[in-house]
Short mmCIF file of C-alpha atoms and ligand atoms in Angstrom, two decimals:
data_model
loop_
_atom_site.label_atom_id
_atom_site.label_comp_id
_atom_site.label_asym_id
_atom_site.label_seq_id
_atom_site.Cartn_x
_atom_site.Cartn_y
_atom_site.Cartn_z
CA MET A 1096 95.13 80.82 84.66
CA VAL A 1097 98.16 79.95 86.79
CA LYS A 1098 99.02 82.52 89.48
CA GLU A 1099 102.70 83.09 90.24
CA THR A 1100 104.51 84.03 93.45
CA ASP A 1101 107.93 83.80 95.09
CA ILE A 1102 106.95 81.69 98.12
CA LEU A 1103 103.76 79.71 98.19
CA ILE A 1104 102.71 79.19 101.80
CA ILE A 1105 100.32 76.37 102.66
CA GLY A 1106 98.51 77.34 105.85
CA ALA A 1107 97.53 80.84 106.99
CA GLY A 1108 98.06 80.18 110.69
CA PRO A 1109 100.35 82.44 112.75
CA CYS A 1110 103.53 80.88 111.34
CA GLY A 1111 102.42 81.15 107.71
CA LEU A 1112 101.40 84.77 108.31
CA PHE A 1113 104.68 85.71 109.96
CA ALA A 1114 106.62 84.06 107.13
CA VAL A 1115 105.01 86.64 104.81
CA PHE A 1116 106.51 89.41 106.94
CA GLU A 1117 110.01 87.95 107.01
CA ALA A 1118 109.85 87.22 103.26
CA GLY A 1119 108.61 90.77 102.62
CA LEU A 1120 111.66 92.20 104.39
CA LEU A 1121 113.75 90.41 101.76
CA GLY A 1122 111.55 91.67 98.92
CA LEU A 1123 109.85 88.32 98.34
CA LYS A 1124 106.11 88.08 97.56
CA CYS A 1125 103.95 85.37 99.13
CA HIS A 1126 100.69 83.65 98.33
CA LEU A 1127 98.87 81.81 101.14
CA VAL A 1128 96.47 78.92 100.68
CA ASP A 1129 94.24 77.71 103.52
CA SER A 1130 91.38 75.21 103.70
CA LEU A 1131 89.60 77.42 106.20
CA PRO A 1132 87.65 80.51 105.15
CA ASN A 1133 89.63 82.80 107.51
CA ALA A 1134 93.30 83.31 108.35
CA GLY A 1135 94.66 82.49 111.80
CA GLY A 1136 94.80 78.68 111.96
CA GLN A 1137 94.23 77.20 115.41
CA LEU A 1138 93.99 80.68 116.97
CA THR A 1139 90.96 81.56 114.86
CA GLU A 1140 89.45 78.10 114.72
CA ILE A 1141 89.97 76.70 118.22
CA TYR A 1142 90.62 79.50 120.71
CA PRO A 1143 89.94 82.96 119.24
CA LYS A 1144 88.89 84.53 122.56
CA LYS A 1145 91.59 83.06 124.80
CA PRO A 1146 94.56 85.07 126.05
CA ILE A 1147 98.07 83.95 125.08
CA TYR A 1148 100.82 84.81 127.55
CA ASP A 1149 104.02 83.71 125.83
CA VAL A 1150 104.35 85.87 122.75
CA PRO A 1151 107.52 87.91 123.38
CA GLY A 1152 106.86 91.53 124.23
CA LEU A 1153 103.11 91.03 124.69
CA PRO A 1154 102.34 90.22 128.36
CA ASP A 1155 98.97 88.92 127.19
CA ILE A 1156 97.09 89.02 123.94
CA ILE A 1157 93.77 87.54 122.86
CA ALA A 1158 94.40 84.95 120.12
CA GLY A 1159 92.07 86.69 117.66
CA ASP A 1160 93.85 90.00 118.25
CA LEU A 1161 97.24 88.41 117.57
CA VAL A 1162 95.90 87.23 114.22
CA GLN A 1163 94.61 90.74 113.43
CA ASN A 1164 98.01 92.20 114.38
CA LEU A 1165 99.82 89.72 112.15
CA LEU A 1166 97.51 90.57 109.25
CA LYS A 1167 98.21 94.27 109.81
CA GLN A 1168 101.95 93.65 110.04
CA ILE A 1169 102.05 91.89 106.63
CA GLN A 1170 99.81 94.40 104.82
CA PRO A 1171 102.75 96.34 103.28
CA PHE A 1172 103.90 93.14 101.60
CA LYS A 1173 100.53 92.60 99.87
CA PRO A 1174 100.25 88.83 100.18
CA GLU A 1175 97.63 87.06 98.10
CA PHE A 1176 95.22 84.68 99.78
CA THR A 1177 93.38 81.67 98.44
CA LEU A 1178 91.09 80.75 101.32
CA GLY A 1179 88.57 77.93 101.65
CA GLU A 1180 90.66 75.74 99.35
CA THR A 1181 92.85 72.81 100.35
CA ALA A 1182 96.30 72.31 98.84
CA VAL A 1183 95.87 68.94 97.19
CA SER A 1184 98.72 68.13 94.81
CA ILE A 1185 102.06 69.43 93.53
CA SER A 1186 103.91 68.89 90.30
CA LYS A 1187 106.89 70.52 88.54
CA ASP A 1188 106.74 72.39 85.22
CA ASN A 1189 109.52 72.29 82.62
CA GLU A 1190 111.22 75.37 84.15
CA ASP A 1191 111.51 73.53 87.50
CA TYR A 1192 108.76 75.60 89.19
CA PHE A 1193 106.29 73.91 91.53
CA ILE A 1194 102.66 73.99 90.44
CA LEU A 1195 100.25 73.56 93.31
CA THR A 1196 96.65 72.57 92.62
CA THR A 1197 93.92 73.19 95.20
CA SER A 1198 90.69 71.34 95.89
CA LEU A 1199 88.84 73.88 93.71
CA GLY A 1200 91.34 73.61 90.86
CA THR A 1201 93.24 76.88 91.50
CA LYS A 1202 96.83 76.59 90.28
CA ILE A 1203 99.72 78.52 91.80
CA LYS A 1204 103.31 78.50 90.53
CA SER A 1205 106.39 79.15 92.67
CA LYS A 1206 110.03 78.25 93.10
CA VAL A 1207 109.56 77.65 96.83
CA ILE A 1208 106.80 76.05 98.89
CA ALA A 1209 106.62 76.64 102.64
CA ILE A 1210 104.30 74.22 104.39
CA ALA A 1211 102.85 75.85 107.53
CA ALA A 1212 99.91 73.47 107.77
CA GLY A 1213 99.86 73.13 111.57
CA LEU A 1214 97.84 70.14 112.63
CA GLY A 1215 96.90 69.52 109.02
CA CYS A 1216 93.29 69.68 107.96
CA PHE A 1217 91.09 70.06 111.04
CA GLU A 1218 89.01 67.02 111.84
CA PRO A 1219 87.19 67.00 115.17
CA ARG A 1220 86.89 63.70 117.05
CA LYS A 1221 83.21 62.90 116.96
CA PRO A 1222 81.15 60.77 119.33
CA GLN A 1223 79.60 57.61 117.92
CA LEU A 1224 75.95 58.66 117.79
CA SER A 1225 73.62 57.40 115.08
CA ASN A 1226 71.93 60.70 114.15
CA LEU A 1227 74.88 63.03 114.83
CA ALA A 1228 75.10 64.35 111.25
CA GLN A 1229 71.43 65.43 111.35
CA PHE A 1230 72.16 67.86 114.19
CA GLU A 1231 75.57 69.20 113.08
CA ASN A 1232 75.18 73.00 112.98
CA HIS A 1233 71.62 72.50 114.29
CA GLY A 1234 72.55 72.23 117.94
CA VAL A 1235 75.75 70.17 117.76
CA ASP A 1236 79.04 72.11 117.50
CA TYR A 1237 82.54 70.64 117.75
CA ILE A 1238 84.38 73.95 117.97
CA VAL A 1239 83.43 77.13 119.83
CA LYS A 1240 83.90 79.87 117.26
CA ASP A 1241 81.79 82.61 118.78
CA PRO A 1242 81.05 82.23 122.51
CA GLU A 1243 78.29 84.87 122.29
CA LYS A 1244 76.24 82.36 120.29
CA TYR A 1245 75.70 80.51 123.57
CA ALA A 1246 74.61 83.55 125.62
CA GLY A 1247 71.56 82.66 127.74
CA LYS A 1248 71.42 79.12 126.29
CA ASN A 1249 71.35 75.70 127.94
CA LEU A 1250 74.43 73.67 127.06
CA VAL A 1251 75.58 70.11 127.47
CA ILE A 1252 79.37 69.92 127.06
CA ALA A 1253 81.20 66.59 126.87
CA GLY A 1254 84.92 65.92 127.25
CA GLY A 1255 87.66 65.72 129.85
CA GLY A 1256 90.63 67.49 128.25
CA ASP A 1257 91.81 71.08 128.17
CA SER A 1258 89.46 72.21 125.44
CA ALA A 1259 86.32 70.98 127.26
CA LEU A 1260 87.51 72.34 130.63
CA ASP A 1261 88.53 75.73 129.24
CA TRP A 1262 85.25 76.25 127.43
CA VAL A 1263 83.09 75.10 130.34
CA ILE A 1264 84.90 77.63 132.55
CA TYR A 1265 84.67 80.41 129.98
CA LEU A 1266 81.04 79.80 129.04
CA SER A 1267 79.91 79.49 132.67
CA ASP A 1268 79.64 83.30 132.71
CA ILE A 1269 77.75 83.45 129.42
CA ALA A 1270 75.40 80.46 129.15
CA HIS A 1271 72.14 80.09 131.08
CA SER A 1272 73.11 76.60 132.23
CA ILE A 1273 75.93 74.11 131.60
CA LEU A 1274 75.89 70.40 132.22
CA MET A 1275 79.33 68.88 131.80
CA VAL A 1276 79.44 65.19 130.96
CA HIS A 1277 82.62 63.15 131.31
CA ARG A 1278 83.21 59.45 130.78
CA ARG A 1279 85.58 59.13 133.73
CA THR A 1280 86.10 60.75 137.11
CA GLU A 1281 89.65 61.97 136.38
CA PHE A 1282 90.30 64.79 133.92
CA ARG A 1283 93.17 64.98 131.41
CA GLY A 1284 93.30 68.79 131.51
CA ALA A 1285 95.52 71.16 133.49
CA PRO A 1286 95.12 70.71 137.29
CA GLU A 1287 94.34 74.43 137.78
CA SER A 1288 91.48 74.13 135.26
CA VAL A 1289 90.14 71.06 137.09
CA ASN A 1290 90.23 73.00 140.39
CA LYS A 1291 88.41 75.92 138.80
CA LEU A 1292 85.80 73.54 137.39
CA LEU A 1293 85.20 71.93 140.79
CA GLU A 1294 84.88 75.39 142.32
CA LEU A 1295 82.18 76.26 139.76
CA VAL A 1296 80.37 73.00 140.57
CA HIS A 1297 80.58 73.86 144.27
CA GLN A 1298 79.08 77.30 143.55
CA ASN A 1299 76.24 75.62 141.58
CA LYS A 1300 77.30 77.56 138.49
CA ILE A 1301 77.58 74.36 136.47
CA GLN A 1302 76.52 70.75 136.88
CA LEU A 1303 78.98 67.88 136.45
CA VAL A 1304 78.09 64.27 135.68
CA THR A 1305 80.99 61.80 135.59
CA ASN A 1306 81.11 58.15 134.51
CA ALA A 1307 78.54 59.18 131.97
CA GLU A 1308 78.12 59.84 128.26
CA VAL A 1309 75.58 61.19 125.83
CA LYS A 1310 74.04 58.16 124.14
CA GLU A 1311 71.24 59.70 122.07
CA LEU A 1312 70.34 63.03 120.45
CA LEU A 1313 66.68 64.02 120.40
CA GLY A 1314 64.85 66.66 118.34
CA ASN A 1315 63.35 67.38 114.95
CA GLU A 1316 64.68 70.30 112.89
CA LYS A 1317 67.15 71.11 115.65
CA LEU A 1318 68.48 69.56 118.83
CA GLU A 1319 66.04 69.64 121.74
CA ALA A 1320 67.44 67.17 124.27
CA VAL A 1321 70.10 64.55 124.88
CA LYS A 1322 69.79 61.20 126.60
CA LEU A 1323 72.56 60.44 129.10
CA PHE A 1324 73.90 57.05 130.07
CA ILE A 1325 75.17 57.21 133.67
CA GLU A 1326 76.97 54.22 135.19
CA ASN A 1327 74.82 52.37 137.74
CA LYS A 1328 71.91 54.78 137.28
CA ASP A 1329 68.87 55.10 135.05
CA ASP A 1330 69.27 56.98 131.76
CA LEU A 1331 68.48 60.67 132.03
CA GLU A 1332 66.88 62.94 129.43
CA ILE A 1333 68.18 66.52 129.53
CA LYS A 1334 66.60 69.38 127.58
CA THR A 1335 69.28 71.48 125.92
CA ASP A 1336 69.84 74.05 123.17
CA TYR A 1337 73.33 72.85 122.29
CA PHE A 1338 75.50 69.76 122.66
CA LEU A 1339 79.23 70.46 122.39
CA PRO A 1340 81.34 67.28 122.20
CA LEU A 1341 84.81 68.78 122.78
CA PHE A 1342 87.00 65.72 122.33
CA GLY A 1343 89.80 67.53 120.52
CA LEU A 1344 90.98 67.41 116.94
CA THR A 1345 92.51 64.46 115.16
CA PRO A 1346 95.69 65.61 113.45
CA LYS A 1347 95.29 64.58 109.81
CA LEU A 1348 98.07 65.58 107.51
CA GLY A 1349 95.66 65.21 104.60
CA PRO A 1350 96.92 65.35 101.00
CA ILE A 1351 100.40 66.59 102.05
CA ALA A 1352 101.15 63.06 103.27
CA GLU A 1353 101.27 61.94 99.62
CA TRP A 1354 103.95 64.40 98.48
CA GLY A 1355 107.00 62.22 99.15
CA LEU A 1356 108.17 64.22 102.18
CA GLY A 1357 110.04 62.58 105.07
CA LEU A 1358 107.47 62.05 107.82
CA ASP A 1359 107.59 61.06 111.46
CA LYS A 1360 104.23 60.45 113.14
CA ASN A 1361 102.21 62.85 110.97
CA ALA A 1362 104.87 65.59 111.12
CA ILE A 1363 107.33 66.62 108.40
CA VAL A 1364 110.98 65.99 109.21
CA VAL A 1365 113.12 69.10 108.66
CA ASN A 1366 116.74 70.20 108.84
CA THR A 1367 116.97 72.84 111.58
CA PHE A 1368 119.58 74.76 109.56
CA ASP A 1369 116.82 76.24 107.39
CA TYR A 1370 113.69 74.08 108.00
CA SER A 1371 114.07 72.45 104.61
CA THR A 1372 112.51 69.06 103.95
CA ASN A 1373 113.97 66.16 101.97
CA VAL A 1374 112.44 67.69 98.77
CA PRO A 1375 114.58 70.61 97.52
CA GLY A 1376 112.52 73.82 97.46
CA ILE A 1377 109.97 72.62 100.02
CA TYR A 1378 110.25 73.86 103.61
CA ALA A 1379 108.07 73.12 106.65
CA ILE A 1380 107.58 75.51 109.58
CA GLY A 1381 105.39 75.68 112.69
CA ASP A 1382 103.42 72.83 114.23
CA ILE A 1383 103.62 70.69 111.09
CA ASN A 1384 107.37 70.01 111.34
CA THR A 1385 109.45 67.88 113.65
CA TYR A 1386 113.10 67.78 114.74
CA PRO A 1387 114.91 66.91 117.97
CA GLY A 1388 113.70 69.27 120.69
CA LYS A 1389 110.69 70.57 118.72
CA LEU A 1390 108.16 72.58 120.73
CA LYS A 1391 104.79 73.36 119.20
CA LEU A 1392 104.74 77.01 120.17
CA ILE A 1393 103.95 80.11 118.16
CA LEU A 1394 107.25 81.78 119.01
CA CYS A 1395 109.20 78.73 117.80
CA GLY A 1396 107.29 78.85 114.50
CA PHE A 1397 108.14 82.56 114.13
CA HIS A 1398 111.84 81.72 114.50
CA GLU A 1399 111.56 78.90 111.98
CA ALA A 1400 109.83 81.21 109.48
CA THR A 1401 112.65 83.77 109.85
CA LEU A 1402 115.41 81.28 109.08
CA MET A 1403 113.40 79.58 106.34
CA VAL A 1404 113.02 82.72 104.21
CA GLN A 1405 116.80 83.35 104.28
CA SER A 1406 117.33 79.98 102.61
CA ALA A 1407 114.35 80.47 100.27
CA TYR A 1408 115.82 83.80 99.12
CA LYS A 1409 119.06 82.07 98.15
CA LEU A 1410 117.19 79.42 96.23
CA ILE A 1411 115.04 81.96 94.37
CA ASN A 1412 118.06 84.20 93.61
CA ASN A 1413 120.37 81.53 92.18
CA GLY A 1414 122.53 81.09 95.27
CA LYS A 1415 122.86 84.78 96.20
CA ASN A 1416 122.76 85.40 99.96
CA PRO A 1417 120.33 88.01 101.32
CA SER A 1418 122.03 90.91 103.05
CA PHE A 1419 121.17 90.91 106.74
CA LYS A 1420 119.84 94.25 108.05
CA TYR A 1421 117.89 95.33 111.13
CA THR A 1422 114.37 96.72 110.63
CA THR A 1423 115.45 99.64 112.82
CA VAL A 1424 117.84 100.52 109.99
CA THR A 1425 115.76 99.64 106.92
CA GLY A 1426 112.21 100.33 108.14
CA ILE A 1427 109.49 98.65 106.10
CA LYS A 1428 109.65 98.90 102.30
CA PRO A 1429 106.21 97.99 100.92
CA LEU A 1430 106.04 95.65 97.92
CA ASN A 1431 103.98 96.36 94.82
P1 FAD B 2526 98.06 76.35 112.60
O1 FAD B 2526 97.71 77.44 113.52
O2 FAD B 2526 97.58 74.98 112.94
O3 FAD B 2526 97.52 76.73 111.14
C1 FAD B 2526 97.68 75.80 110.09
C2 FAD B 2526 96.72 76.14 108.97
O4 FAD B 2526 97.00 75.27 107.86
C3 FAD B 2526 95.25 75.89 109.32
O5 FAD B 2526 94.53 77.07 109.14
C4 FAD B 2526 94.82 74.77 108.35
O6 FAD B 2526 93.48 74.94 107.89
C5 FAD B 2526 95.80 74.94 107.21
N1 FAD B 2526 95.99 73.71 106.43
C6 FAD B 2526 96.36 72.49 106.84
N2 FAD B 2526 96.46 71.63 105.82
C7 FAD B 2526 96.15 72.35 104.70
C8 FAD B 2526 96.08 72.04 103.33
N3 FAD B 2526 96.40 70.83 102.83
N4 FAD B 2526 95.68 73.02 102.47
C9 FAD B 2526 95.37 74.26 102.92
N5 FAD B 2526 95.43 74.62 104.21
C10 FAD B 2526 95.83 73.66 105.09
N6 FAD B 2526 100.90 78.24 121.45
C11 FAD B 2526 101.60 79.19 122.14
O7 FAD B 2526 102.70 79.55 121.72
N7 FAD B 2526 101.08 79.74 123.28
C12 FAD B 2526 99.85 79.39 123.78
O8 FAD B 2526 99.41 79.89 124.82
C13 FAD B 2526 99.09 78.43 123.06
N8 FAD B 2526 97.84 78.05 123.49
C14 FAD B 2526 97.14 77.12 122.79
C15 FAD B 2526 95.86 76.76 123.21
C16 FAD B 2526 95.13 75.83 122.52
C17 FAD B 2526 93.74 75.45 122.98
C18 FAD B 2526 95.69 75.21 121.34
C19 FAD B 2526 94.92 74.20 120.57
C20 FAD B 2526 96.96 75.57 120.91
C21 FAD B 2526 97.70 76.51 121.62
N9 FAD B 2526 98.98 76.89 121.21
C22 FAD B 2526 99.66 77.85 121.90
C23 FAD B 2526 99.63 76.27 120.03
C24 FAD B 2526 99.55 77.21 118.82
O9 FAD B 2526 98.20 77.53 118.53
C25 FAD B 2526 100.22 76.54 117.63
O10 FAD B 2526 101.58 76.33 117.94
C26 FAD B 2526 100.10 77.42 116.39
O11 FAD B 2526 98.76 77.62 116.01
C27 FAD B 2526 100.85 76.80 115.23
O12 FAD B 2526 100.73 77.66 114.15
P2 FAD B 2526 100.90 77.15 112.65
O13 FAD B 2526 100.84 78.38 111.80
O14 FAD B 2526 102.06 76.25 112.56
O15 FAD B 2526 99.62 76.20 112.39
#
């Protein structure tokens, strides 16, 4: 059975979610598709417990709470979700509707597609270790989803960027012990995070080994220890419950790259008038798009979503312009 909607949104990150709200104000229904099992994109997947300070009107908000707020805000507009399925291919039917097919064969029909696919499909950068796959989810994690999982545990964390620094600092209050391993002596992360890290080392709250890397994983059913290579020193075996290689995510556009859209370095080129792409009826908002002056910020994606739905409305309603009204005047009119 083919499901039908007004705007099909690929990606249930913050920008995809907010697009549902703006579309709902214009009476348009949305259906969101996301490869991940939960909504929220990077906020849910990479930094659910971190505070965000630059969402207008919210001096600080935990990323996971922002996602919950967005979900609450769009409730009246009853969006449909297809989660845990990747948008794989698009075609057109004989009435000029797009038909999207997901990795599990779900088909969704719409006049408009809004791509809000962020970094694309998440693929963590993995270290080159022979038996890595054996320990994935058995002691090796690439993303911290639930910090409480590491309460009272011994951790080895590798990396030198913001993600590794932020999590070492955050988990230093939760874990029993943390050994941070970094290939170099300089860090790529924010200077204030590096200072905080060095302070924690000074207080003996964490251990830091530089010019070093994990070269072997040891254990049977689950990870028990790692072997460290340290420049100009003997290898060291460290007992640990978890090894977290936090080397960041490789942006992979995934199947969307094959859809004939104008691309520039893994991002979709858009017209800033309405965030339309070179394919009529397909828009791109949030981190996935690019244009002169683009900033990958949530608030920029919210703006893009707002302008995008105005244009989508016109396309869906045969050229008719939406009438612009303040929410203070209209309130929220739920959709059926
Ligand atoms: P995303 O949040 O990336 O969501 C995209 C979704 O699309 C994902 O869920 C993905 O699974 C899905 N997807 C991709 N391809 C497909 C496909 N083919 N089929 C189905 N689903 C697909 N921004 C700020 O404004 N302030 C901050 O303080 C801030 N801090 C940050 C801290 C960190 C550590 C990181 C990593 C980012 C931070 N950002 C911050 C950036 C912010 O998270 C992004 O700008 C925002 O998440 C972009 O939202 P989005 O909806 O465009 O995409």
